[in-house]
Amino acid sequence: MNSSPPHPVLHMLGIMLAAISGVSAWVPGNIPSPELPMVSRGVAVDSNNRVDVIAFWHAVYLASEGYENRIHWTGNFSGNNGSTDGAFVDDIERRVNYFRAMAGLPGEVGVNTGSHVVIDPFDKFLPDPLTLKSTAAQNAALMMVRSSNPVITHDPPNSLVGWSTASWNGANKGNLAYGLFGPGAINEYLIERYSNNPADTEWNSLVGHRRWILNPAATDFATGDQPGNGTNLPPSNVLYVIQNASESQMPLFPKFISYPTAGYLPAPLNSPFWSLSRSGANFTSATVTVTDSNGALIPISNLRTNNTYGDPALIWDVSINAAIRSVAEDTRFNVVVTGITGVGVPSSYSYSVTLINPDQLVSSENEARFPGSSHVLNGPESSSPDATSVFTFIPLNGADSFQIGAFLRTNAPWKETAETGNLTKVIRSSVGAYPFILNPASFAGFGPLTGNAAFRLTFPTQFDPVTRLVPEQTFDIDRDIIPEGQVAAKALNYYRRNPFSIKGRELAGPIVPSTVAALSFQYRRGYMTPGSCLAVEMSPDGGTSWSVLGDTIQGLSTTKVDSQATTTTRALPVTGNPLRIRFRYFTTGGSIFVHQGAESFPTGIFIDEITTTNCSILEPRAVTTLAANTNQFLFNSASAGSPLLNGTEWEIRLRSQVGGTWFQYGPTKSIS
């Protein structure tokens, strides 16, 4: 639950005029070394450039993730409001500036700069004028949760535990978030409905939090945060958004500010409440039309105007198909607003919002606009052992650098078993405070799988204070798996190209049906409620998208566990690309068993003996890093990482680094 200041308190005395600046302290490719933090202000992005938006997400937005480990709150819930770490404050400042830059505003605001509180003539309570905004915000963040029944209000009564004139001022002049803190609260302020809870306040439906943060005149904010302590003391945030007169800097050229922001936008930041605001605009007679990329009308509802928070705004609700926060392909919506009035204000405004998956460089429509995004390698399909082959590619404009991975195709058998204690090929993608590898028989009354150890997935806690959800648990198998039918098809293609070669005659057999390629593993359910599930998932694009293999494994009941291990098999389809495999433990709702407080019980599910049949594996041998201005790669025994022997088959794959992040490899290029 959250709310925002109820009064249009913008101080315009002594306003300094300032043109919106495009100067940036961050540009694509300018990634600091690992020991240095990403800048938190002075950032800009071209929202009409898909690659730049992706780079901005990975370099700037994601630099503020993990903030829960950097808060280092020094307070307590019995009277010490405490303070938070400077790096955590930078996380918040960076997140605020990320959203402002995406909206076309200067990403240059400061947070906790030492600015003093704003005091209005009609305020009910007057703190010491030398009180810092940051102190008022921190006091208010604790005041919200210290009473037995938390009160979320901009006019807190003096009967609340922790009340003071400073905490009253912080609550009166700030956005308030209850259940979230840090950059997570900033996201909620912009999205206005972070969760699926339909219980919105007026401040949410009028997008007041968003409009204070995207106020073009704002230059100075302050934050107060506490990370909470379990479900009874949830986290909170107060973002002080009202400006002193000297802090308000009106842009020289007013502009329309939309959210979702115009251009490309990472889909997780989408909202069911869309808005458009502009200084001096009158939207009373305005109408809105939203269409998809095919020109079909998108239903909208609850069209409303508001002049209370920041600049005048037009707000509307979009239907569920436009409020999506996950996309497999780029999804564009076109917005046309007409009937706008106001001195010097255009009577209409049109823009497009294209929702993207920020982890996906390749989409069906962007290759023509951004050549190189499909990562295709061009070159010969066979080579002699002592030769050097030249492969070319179209470099992706905006990439930091490139890598070519050389993989040897092998049929060597493998099995991931927890008995080895070797996690080289098992990647635990989620973090939870419980043993990931252990002996299931160590629990009284619960037996083993095969051997003396197994991989375990269970819910560590009931509530994640960052996502406000039950924390999903996953682990991946770090292998590129090729179903045998895919191998046979490639062999047949080789034979068609080389019908008189010895290898070609050897490979000219019938194509093995892909259904014989399979993944198998053992599992044993501990305490799992019926709403707790294990899904085995595959990805044909390096982990960008996942689909479920076969049925999910559900919990038995609230009292039963498996009496023995079960071996199960999942068929692997031919996809044209190598497959990645992961195991995901999640809940569909209802009660759950968690490790916290039940350490001596076998909660969750135990997994072991993971292997495949009738599959090949791409065994990584070498990686070559290439500069951003390179468009070719030389393949030989040196770049392959091992001798090129007669009869072997290799795959080389290209990937790009964007925003300091290496993306998934593109399609394989076979070399016999």
XYZ file of C-alpha atoms in Angstrom:
672
model
C 0.000 0.000 0.000
C 1.321 3.438 -0.777
C 0.247 7.016 -1.272
C 1.537 10.432 -2.304
C 1.300 14.065 -1.192
C -2.300 15.297 -1.356
C -1.625 18.918 -2.210
C -0.161 20.566 -5.323
C 2.675 22.128 -3.358
C 5.143 23.265 -5.999
C 7.136 26.314 -5.059
C 7.646 28.567 -8.049
C 9.272 31.602 -6.387
C 12.718 32.324 -7.655
C 12.510 29.616 -10.312
C 15.646 29.065 -12.331
C 15.133 28.279 -16.005
C 17.144 25.357 -17.282
C 17.087 23.565 -20.595
C 16.786 19.799 -20.499
C 20.271 18.455 -20.850
C 21.358 15.486 -22.891
C 24.766 15.354 -21.262
C 25.361 11.897 -19.818
C 27.877 10.456 -17.403
C 26.992 7.034 -18.774
C 27.111 5.938 -22.381
C 26.869 2.411 -23.831
C 30.198 0.666 -23.420
C 31.261 2.945 -20.562
C 30.991 0.281 -17.870
C 33.021 0.863 -14.700
C 35.392 -1.816 -13.467
C 33.809 -4.352 -11.081
C 35.135 -2.638 -7.968
C 33.569 0.702 -8.955
C 29.819 1.428 -8.752
C 27.744 2.556 -11.695
C 26.994 6.285 -11.608
C 23.725 7.221 -9.908
C 23.067 10.508 -11.700
C 23.976 12.161 -14.978
C 22.448 9.447 -17.177
C 20.552 9.619 -20.470
C 19.153 7.147 -22.978
C 17.728 7.191 -26.504
C 14.392 5.477 -25.850
C 13.823 5.076 -29.603
C 16.940 2.906 -29.912
C 16.186 -0.636 -28.790
C 19.814 -1.598 -28.185
C 20.423 1.572 -26.176
C 17.351 0.869 -24.018
C 18.589 -2.677 -23.383
C 22.060 -1.407 -22.523
C 20.532 1.197 -20.202
C 18.500 -1.478 -18.422
C 21.466 -3.777 -17.838
C 24.034 -1.121 -17.006
C 21.961 1.358 -14.981
C 18.662 -0.211 -13.881
C 20.151 -3.544 -12.803
C 23.004 -1.795 -10.997
C 20.454 -0.953 -8.279
C 19.286 -4.562 -7.871
C 20.574 -6.364 -4.800
C 19.887 -3.215 -2.789
C 18.532 -5.286 0.106
C 22.120 -6.380 0.779
C 23.407 -2.804 0.854
C 20.884 -1.037 3.100
C 22.832 -1.658 6.352
C 20.123 -0.040 8.450
C 21.407 1.027 11.873
C 18.035 1.539 13.564
C 15.529 -0.564 15.467
C 11.778 -0.639 16.058
C 11.903 0.607 19.623
C 12.866 4.223 19.033
C 16.059 4.466 16.959
C 15.134 5.565 13.424
C 18.687 4.845 12.319
C 20.316 5.517 8.975
C 21.076 3.628 5.777
C 24.279 3.141 3.817
C 25.405 5.630 1.167
C 25.595 2.886 -1.462
C 21.929 2.055 -0.786
C 20.955 5.719 -1.185
C 22.855 5.689 -4.497
C 20.734 2.699 -5.538
C 17.596 4.776 -4.992
C 19.048 7.848 -6.705
C 20.080 5.699 -9.676
C 16.610 4.146 -9.958
C 14.872 7.555 -9.837
C 17.197 8.890 -12.524
C 16.678 5.776 -14.621
C 12.945 6.440 -14.834
C 13.412 10.154 -15.429
C 15.852 9.524 -18.271
C 13.489 6.974 -19.832
C 10.804 9.686 -19.805
C 13.114 12.116 -21.607
C 13.915 14.162 -18.495
C 17.366 14.940 -17.135
C 18.569 11.949 -15.137
C 20.370 14.273 -12.759
C 18.323 14.601 -9.572
C 19.982 14.195 -6.184
C 18.783 12.101 -3.248
C 19.722 12.874 0.376
C 21.787 15.885 -0.602
C 21.562 17.619 2.756
C 18.627 19.781 1.721
C 16.352 21.162 4.447
C 12.658 20.364 4.789
C 9.963 22.301 2.991
C 7.683 24.254 5.354
C 4.443 25.718 4.015
C 2.591 28.595 5.694
C -0.505 26.478 6.315
C 1.234 23.339 7.629
C -0.409 22.022 10.811
C 2.938 21.227 12.409
C 6.244 23.035 11.956
C 9.538 21.212 12.441
C 12.835 22.977 13.016
C 13.557 24.598 9.613
C 17.086 23.177 9.722
C 15.732 19.615 9.776
C 17.041 17.629 6.817
C 14.609 16.146 4.326
C 16.393 12.817 4.784
C 15.835 12.934 8.561
C 12.133 13.708 8.137
C 11.734 10.899 5.594
C 13.588 8.370 7.759
C 11.523 9.280 10.812
C 8.298 8.941 8.835
C 9.313 5.530 7.432
C 9.624 4.144 10.975
C 6.522 5.904 12.283
C 4.381 4.085 9.688
C 5.076 0.616 11.100
C 5.727 1.137 14.820
C 2.072 1.429 15.830
C 0.124 -1.805 16.290
C -2.084 -0.859 13.334
C 0.088 0.892 10.731
C -1.375 4.175 9.544
C -0.579 5.276 5.995
C -1.503 8.925 5.815
C -0.079 12.302 4.843
C -1.566 13.801 7.988
C -0.430 11.421 10.729
C -1.979 12.105 14.158
C 0.345 12.864 17.026
C -0.923 9.769 18.833
C 1.180 7.490 16.611
C 4.245 5.811 18.069
C 7.321 7.638 16.810
C 5.400 10.787 15.875
C 7.297 14.089 15.746
C 6.968 17.297 13.795
C 9.756 15.992 11.544
C 8.008 12.662 10.878
C 4.757 14.521 10.202
C 6.590 16.717 7.678
C 8.168 13.700 5.952
C 4.819 11.955 5.609
C 3.119 15.156 4.420
C 5.696 15.900 1.720
C 6.510 12.381 0.567
C 5.417 9.377 -1.424
C 4.672 6.546 1.006
C 5.273 2.838 0.374
C 4.263 0.128 2.804
C 5.613 -3.396 2.200
C 8.431 -2.227 -0.077
C 11.601 -0.230 0.355
C 14.490 1.163 -1.665
C 14.414 0.870 -5.461
C 11.517 -1.582 -5.183
C 9.402 1.229 -3.776
C 10.485 3.499 -6.641
C 9.180 0.883 -9.087
C 5.859 0.803 -7.286
C 5.562 4.579 -7.435
C 5.976 4.500 -11.231
C 3.868 1.433 -11.951
C 1.200 2.391 -9.364
C 0.037 -1.217 -9.119
C 3.091 -3.346 -8.527
C 1.119 -6.364 -7.364
C -2.101 -7.834 -8.697
C -4.063 -6.422 -5.769
C -6.963 -4.443 -7.294
C -7.411 -2.351 -4.118
C -6.065 0.974 -5.361
C -6.128 4.269 -3.528
C -6.977 7.564 -5.196
C -3.259 8.325 -5.276
C -2.667 5.162 -7.302
C -5.481 5.716 -9.785
C -4.451 9.350 -10.303
C -0.800 8.217 -10.594
C 0.261 10.839 -8.068
C 3.475 9.060 -7.016
C 4.577 8.751 -10.630
C 3.912 12.376 -11.439
C 5.895 13.684 -8.474
C 8.911 11.592 -9.511
C 8.551 12.651 -13.171
C 7.985 16.288 -12.269
C 10.171 18.128 -14.813
C 10.998 20.893 -12.309
C 12.276 18.548 -9.571
C 15.983 18.373 -8.773
C 16.104 17.185 -5.153
C 14.595 14.192 -3.348
C 15.231 12.448 -0.059
C 14.565 8.895 1.068
C 13.783 7.144 4.332
C 13.814 3.351 4.481
C 13.707 0.394 6.832
C 13.918 -3.216 5.600
C 11.279 -4.679 7.910
C 11.444 -7.719 10.138
C 9.059 -10.464 9.033
C 5.402 -10.208 8.116
C 4.412 -8.337 11.289
C 6.906 -5.527 10.674
C 6.987 -5.060 6.887
C 9.459 -2.709 5.194
C 8.573 0.857 4.281
C 9.803 3.811 2.278
C 9.160 7.543 2.314
C 10.401 9.467 -0.729
C 10.436 13.203 -0.017
C 9.339 14.751 -3.336
C 8.334 18.367 -2.612
C 10.898 20.957 -3.736
C 12.175 24.094 -2.073
C 11.947 27.204 -4.250
C 15.642 27.096 -5.092
C 15.337 23.428 -6.087
C 12.622 23.895 -8.727
C 14.136 24.290 -12.176
C 11.546 24.578 -14.915
C 12.685 23.327 -18.328
C 13.110 26.020 -20.948
C 10.980 24.021 -23.395
C 8.049 22.179 -21.753
C 7.314 18.742 -23.173
C 4.764 15.963 -22.880
C 5.695 13.298 -20.318
C 4.087 9.912 -20.849
C 4.075 6.704 -18.879
C 4.592 4.061 -19.999
C 7.399 6.028 -21.597
C 7.416 6.564 -25.348
C 9.734 4.385 -27.422
C 11.025 1.044 -26.207
C 10.212 0.104 -22.612
C 11.154 -3.061 -20.674
C 7.840 -4.858 -20.211
C 8.274 -5.476 -16.440
C 7.845 -1.708 -15.962
C 4.461 -1.516 -17.677
C 1.372 -0.331 -15.785
C -2.415 -0.717 -16.014
C -2.652 3.083 -15.566
C -1.333 5.064 -18.542
C -0.848 8.804 -18.329
C 0.214 11.896 -20.239
C 1.099 15.195 -18.591
C 2.406 18.596 -19.655
C 2.884 21.989 -18.073
C 0.110 24.413 -19.101
C -2.025 21.727 -20.766
C -5.786 21.430 -20.359
C -7.005 17.869 -20.934
C -10.646 18.484 -19.990
C -11.925 17.869 -23.547
C -9.195 15.419 -24.590
C -9.868 11.988 -26.065
C -7.520 8.993 -26.272
C -7.202 6.261 -28.877
C -4.894 3.277 -28.379
C -4.237 0.734 -31.123
C -1.932 -2.241 -31.458
C 0.665 -2.755 -34.196
C -2.043 -4.096 -36.523
C -4.266 -1.053 -36.027
C -6.808 -2.883 -33.848
C -8.384 -0.764 -31.120
C -7.265 -1.433 -27.536
C -10.132 -0.887 -25.079
C -9.527 1.841 -22.516
C -11.667 2.942 -19.591
C -11.972 5.432 -16.764
C -10.556 8.394 -18.687
C -9.866 11.139 -16.162
C -7.943 14.357 -15.667
C -6.114 15.709 -12.653
C -4.257 18.927 -11.808
C -3.373 17.988 -8.219
C 0.014 16.308 -8.506
C 2.757 18.040 -10.485
C 1.778 19.007 -14.042
C -1.798 18.633 -15.389
C -2.382 15.082 -16.519
C -4.706 12.798 -18.464
C -4.972 9.252 -17.079
C -6.720 6.156 -18.398
C -6.902 2.423 -17.701
C -5.839 0.000 -20.416
C -7.252 -3.479 -20.908
C -5.369 -6.537 -19.703
C -3.801 -7.193 -23.107
C -2.067 -3.794 -22.956
C -1.192 -3.969 -19.236
C 1.039 -7.007 -19.764
C 4.389 -7.078 -17.980
C 5.995 -9.955 -19.867
C 6.427 -10.358 -23.631
C 8.044 -12.994 -25.830
C 8.230 -10.611 -28.802
C 8.277 -6.839 -29.117
C 4.722 -5.567 -28.622
C 3.839 -2.089 -29.880
C 0.928 0.166 -28.966
C 0.134 3.485 -30.649
C -1.425 6.318 -28.663
C -3.186 9.367 -30.114
C -4.460 12.118 -27.792
C -6.595 14.901 -29.301
C -8.622 17.820 -27.962
C -5.817 19.269 -25.831
C -5.982 23.018 -25.113
C -3.712 25.543 -23.442
C -1.554 28.525 -24.405
C 1.312 27.318 -26.551
C 0.282 23.681 -26.098
C -0.209 21.437 -29.179
C -3.825 20.347 -29.649
C -2.823 16.719 -30.236
C 0.005 14.397 -29.367
C 0.894 10.974 -30.769
C 3.474 8.432 -29.612
C 4.173 4.698 -29.516
C 5.090 2.377 -26.671
C 6.937 -0.824 -27.595
C 7.194 -3.320 -24.754
C 10.308 -5.480 -24.955
C 11.987 -8.302 -23.096
C 15.204 -6.564 -21.952
C 17.007 -9.924 -21.831
C 16.294 -10.559 -25.494
C 18.405 -8.907 -28.172
C 16.691 -10.787 -30.975
C 13.053 -10.274 -31.940
C 11.062 -10.964 -35.071
C 10.857 -7.307 -36.075
C 14.146 -5.763 -34.999
C 16.677 -7.445 -37.303
C 15.813 -5.077 -40.169
C 16.192 -2.022 -37.901
C 19.174 -3.346 -35.967
C 21.322 -5.500 -38.261
C 23.403 -8.023 -36.390
C 20.879 -8.717 -33.663
C 20.278 -12.253 -34.913
C 23.998 -13.088 -34.480
C 24.283 -15.112 -37.693
C 27.760 -16.339 -38.698
C 28.530 -16.771 -42.394
C 31.289 -19.026 -43.665
C 32.263 -22.525 -44.870
C 30.554 -25.680 -43.605
C 33.643 -27.878 -43.620
C 37.359 -27.449 -43.119
C 40.601 -29.432 -43.068
C 42.342 -29.946 -39.713
C 45.255 -27.620 -40.455
C 43.293 -24.859 -42.209
C 42.087 -21.470 -41.003
C 38.508 -20.644 -41.961
C 37.134 -17.118 -42.125
C 33.658 -16.388 -40.759
C 31.939 -13.020 -41.038
C 28.998 -11.378 -39.289
C 27.163 -8.076 -39.150
C 28.230 -6.422 -35.882
C 25.404 -5.211 -33.693
C 25.538 -1.423 -33.510
C 25.736 -0.404 -29.855
C 27.382 -3.586 -28.586
C 30.329 -3.275 -26.222
C 32.152 -6.264 -27.721
C 31.564 -9.752 -29.146
C 32.476 -13.318 -28.330
C 32.705 -16.428 -30.464
C 32.279 -19.696 -28.587
C 33.765 -22.859 -30.066
C 31.919 -26.068 -29.074
C 32.784 -29.679 -29.844
C 29.777 -31.897 -30.425
C 30.092 -35.028 -28.312
C 27.973 -38.047 -27.380
C 29.837 -38.637 -24.118
C 27.452 -39.794 -21.358
C 26.891 -37.536 -18.357
C 24.926 -37.527 -15.148
C 24.414 -34.797 -12.558
C 24.440 -36.465 -9.181
C 24.671 -34.673 -5.871
C 27.002 -37.350 -4.463
C 29.979 -35.795 -6.208
C 29.428 -32.436 -4.498
C 30.602 -30.905 -7.775
C 28.409 -28.011 -8.897
C 30.382 -27.212 -12.032
C 27.397 -28.048 -14.229
C 24.639 -27.206 -11.734
C 23.840 -23.515 -11.325
C 21.705 -22.543 -8.357
C 19.893 -19.491 -9.713
C 17.989 -18.594 -6.550
C 19.316 -17.915 -3.086
C 17.717 -19.303 0.032
C 18.971 -19.941 3.543
C 18.780 -23.746 3.445
C 21.166 -26.554 2.391
C 20.975 -27.036 -1.386
C 22.852 -30.378 -1.273
C 22.281 -32.743 1.622
C 21.458 -36.328 2.564
C 17.643 -36.726 2.643
C 18.065 -39.617 5.089
C 19.359 -37.119 7.648
C 15.723 -36.248 8.352
C 14.082 -38.597 10.835
C 11.654 -40.947 9.105
C 12.681 -39.856 5.592
C 14.864 -41.998 3.358
C 17.413 -41.400 0.578
C 17.247 -41.276 -3.188
C 20.163 -42.985 -4.960
C 23.287 -42.555 -2.900
C 23.809 -40.324 0.091
C 23.016 -36.843 -1.271
C 20.457 -35.014 -3.391
C 19.671 -31.530 -4.683
C 16.927 -29.856 -2.684
C 14.459 -27.088 -3.509
C 12.216 -25.637 -0.818
C 10.759 -22.285 0.113
C 13.194 -20.574 2.480
C 10.542 -18.160 3.825
C 6.915 -17.240 3.231
C 7.643 -13.719 2.078
C 10.331 -11.973 0.066
C 10.481 -8.303 1.186
C 11.787 -7.257 -2.232
C 9.251 -8.970 -4.520
C 6.488 -9.319 -1.888
C 5.965 -12.876 -3.169
C 6.819 -16.389 -2.084
C 10.453 -16.743 -3.268
C 10.668 -19.173 -6.203
C 13.639 -21.540 -6.185
C 15.478 -22.724 -9.303
C 18.605 -24.427 -10.520
C 19.872 -24.860 -14.068
C 21.895 -27.542 -15.835
C 24.825 -25.807 -17.490
C 24.832 -27.924 -20.650
C 23.770 -27.247 -24.240
C 21.754 -30.349 -25.129
C 20.975 -31.417 -28.690
C 18.260 -34.094 -29.148
C 19.455 -36.930 -31.370
C 16.837 -36.284 -34.049
C 18.406 -32.871 -34.513
C 21.836 -34.489 -34.873
C 20.524 -36.930 -37.469
C 18.894 -34.145 -39.438
C 22.158 -32.191 -39.528
C 23.976 -35.349 -40.586
C 21.543 -35.862 -43.444
C 22.050 -32.268 -44.541
C 25.796 -32.885 -44.561
C 25.294 -35.992 -46.661
C 23.199 -34.035 -49.164
C 25.985 -31.471 -49.445
C 28.745 -34.115 -49.627
C 27.146 -37.268 -51.112
C 30.472 -38.872 -52.180
C 32.487 -38.285 -49.013
C 33.248 -41.164 -46.666
C 31.706 -39.305 -43.747
C 28.692 -38.486 -45.851
C 28.084 -42.178 -46.664
C 28.526 -43.089 -42.991
C 25.938 -40.540 -41.909
C 23.380 -41.429 -44.564
C 21.137 -43.419 -42.257
C 17.524 -42.959 -41.247
C 16.709 -39.964 -39.090
C 16.253 -41.066 -35.497
C 12.822 -39.969 -34.222
C 13.226 -37.061 -31.861
C 10.839 -38.616 -29.333
C 13.550 -41.060 -28.217
C 15.591 -38.107 -26.913
C 14.690 -37.649 -23.273
C 15.621 -36.154 -19.932
C 15.301 -38.311 -16.833
C 15.783 -37.685 -13.131
C 14.823 -38.958 -9.710
C 12.698 -37.063 -7.243
C 11.274 -37.564 -3.795
C 8.702 -35.213 -2.297
C 9.053 -34.080 1.279
C 6.448 -31.880 2.896
C 4.814 -30.127 -0.065
C 1.294 -28.744 -0.058
C -0.852 -29.380 -3.175
C -0.192 -25.794 -4.266
C 3.586 -26.359 -4.279
C 4.945 -27.494 -7.644
C 8.141 -28.531 -9.410
C 8.319 -27.698 -13.112
C 11.022 -29.024 -15.416
C 11.559 -26.426 -18.122
C 13.543 -26.089 -21.326
C 14.860 -23.070 -23.190
C 15.895 -23.104 -26.868
C 17.323 -19.570 -26.693
C 19.916 -19.687 -23.953
C 17.517 -18.951 -21.096
C 15.564 -16.024 -22.544
C 12.285 -17.941 -22.633
C 11.229 -21.156 -20.927
C 8.507 -23.757 -21.525
C 7.435 -26.648 -19.316
C 8.440 -30.208 -20.215
C 5.597 -32.563 -19.357
C 3.439 -32.260 -16.274
C 4.420 -30.385 -13.145
C 5.018 -32.412 -9.977
C 2.627 -31.273 -7.239
C 2.723 -31.786 -3.501
C 0.829 -34.690 -1.960
C -0.965 -33.120 1.004
C -0.249 -31.282 4.231
C 0.684 -34.515 6.038
C 2.218 -36.945 3.505
C 5.678 -37.394 2.011
C 6.924 -39.828 -0.635
C 7.877 -43.221 0.807
C 10.458 -43.765 -1.925
C 12.146 -42.094 -4.871
C 10.509 -41.960 -8.310
C 12.326 -41.904 -11.654
C 10.563 -39.867 -14.325
C 11.263 -39.089 -18.000
C 10.527 -36.044 -20.139
C 10.692 -36.197 -23.953
C 12.937 -33.557 -25.547
C 11.750 -31.988 -28.819
C 13.845 -30.987 -31.809
C 14.050 -27.189 -31.809
C 16.861 -26.354 -34.222
C 18.867 -24.905 -31.333
C 20.567 -26.463 -28.315
C 18.357 -26.787 -25.245
C 18.983 -25.615 -21.690
C 17.233 -27.304 -18.753
C 16.139 -25.907 -15.388
C 14.138 -27.060 -12.369
C 11.758 -24.490 -10.844
C 9.948 -24.802 -7.511
C 6.986 -22.460 -7.107
C 3.532 -22.092 -5.559
C 0.178 -21.658 -7.244
C -1.345 -20.266 -4.035
C -2.573 -21.367 -0.674
C -0.562 -22.573 2.299
C 3.052 -23.677 1.928
C 5.757 -25.368 3.973
C 8.899 -23.278 4.478
C 12.348 -24.086 5.791
C 12.385 -21.160 8.216
C 11.279 -22.480 11.567
C 11.126 -26.103 10.312
C 14.801 -26.877 9.727
C 14.497 -30.421 11.091
C 11.723 -31.404 8.649
C 12.173 -32.448 4.979
C 10.232 -29.601 3.383
C 10.307 -29.249 -0.399
C 11.456 -31.726 -3.015
C 14.693 -33.680 -3.484
C 16.163 -34.285 -6.973
C 19.059 -36.421 -8.227
C 20.427 -38.588 -11.062
C 19.745 -36.041 -13.812
C 20.759 -37.242 -17.283
C 19.692 -37.484 -20.927
C 19.412 -40.315 -23.448
C 19.913 -40.111 -27.215
C 21.296 -36.605 -27.013
C 24.519 -34.896 -27.940
C 26.183 -32.184 -25.909
C 27.960 -29.071 -27.068
C 31.167 -29.164 -25.057
C 32.670 -25.656 -24.719
C 36.348 -25.579 -25.667
C 37.300 -21.928 -26.216
C 35.907 -18.392 -26.258
C 37.382 -15.600 -28.353
C 36.557 -11.986 -27.456
C 36.405 -9.506 -30.331
C 36.328 -5.715 -30.340
C 33.118 -3.839 -31.170
C 34.442 -2.777 -34.593
C 35.189 -6.356 -35.692
C 33.149 -8.220 -38.288
C 35.079 -11.456 -38.808
C 36.417 -14.462 -36.913
C 39.253 -16.856 -37.796
C 38.552 -20.485 -36.893
C 41.490 -22.834 -36.465
C 42.936 -25.140 -33.822
C 44.051 -22.148 -31.744
C 40.642 -20.450 -31.628
C 38.934 -23.852 -31.202
C 40.957 -24.515 -28.076
C 42.032 -28.011 -29.194
C 43.261 -29.798 -32.340
C 40.752 -30.080 -35.193
C 40.733 -33.830 -35.793
C 39.302 -35.618 -38.810
C 35.717 -36.757 -38.251
C 34.856 -34.244 -35.537
C 32.001 -31.805 -35.784
C 32.180 -28.314 -34.290
C 29.681 -25.576 -33.641
C 30.633 -21.926 -33.378
C 28.235 -19.335 -31.956
C 28.267 -15.548 -31.719
C 27.049 -13.393 -28.851
C 27.155 -9.694 -27.977
C 27.949 -7.792 -24.823
C 25.486 -4.944 -24.306
C 25.412 -2.716 -21.235
C 28.158 -4.819 -19.660
C 26.070 -8.009 -19.949
C 26.781 -10.977 -22.202
C 23.626 -12.095 -23.995
C 22.715 -15.553 -25.183
C 24.550 -17.083 -28.118
C 22.956 -16.894 -31.539
C 22.286 -19.853 -33.854
C 24.936 -22.520 -34.223
C 27.170 -22.624 -37.282
C 28.261 -26.210 -37.992
C 31.762 -27.015 -39.212
C 32.655 -30.595 -40.165
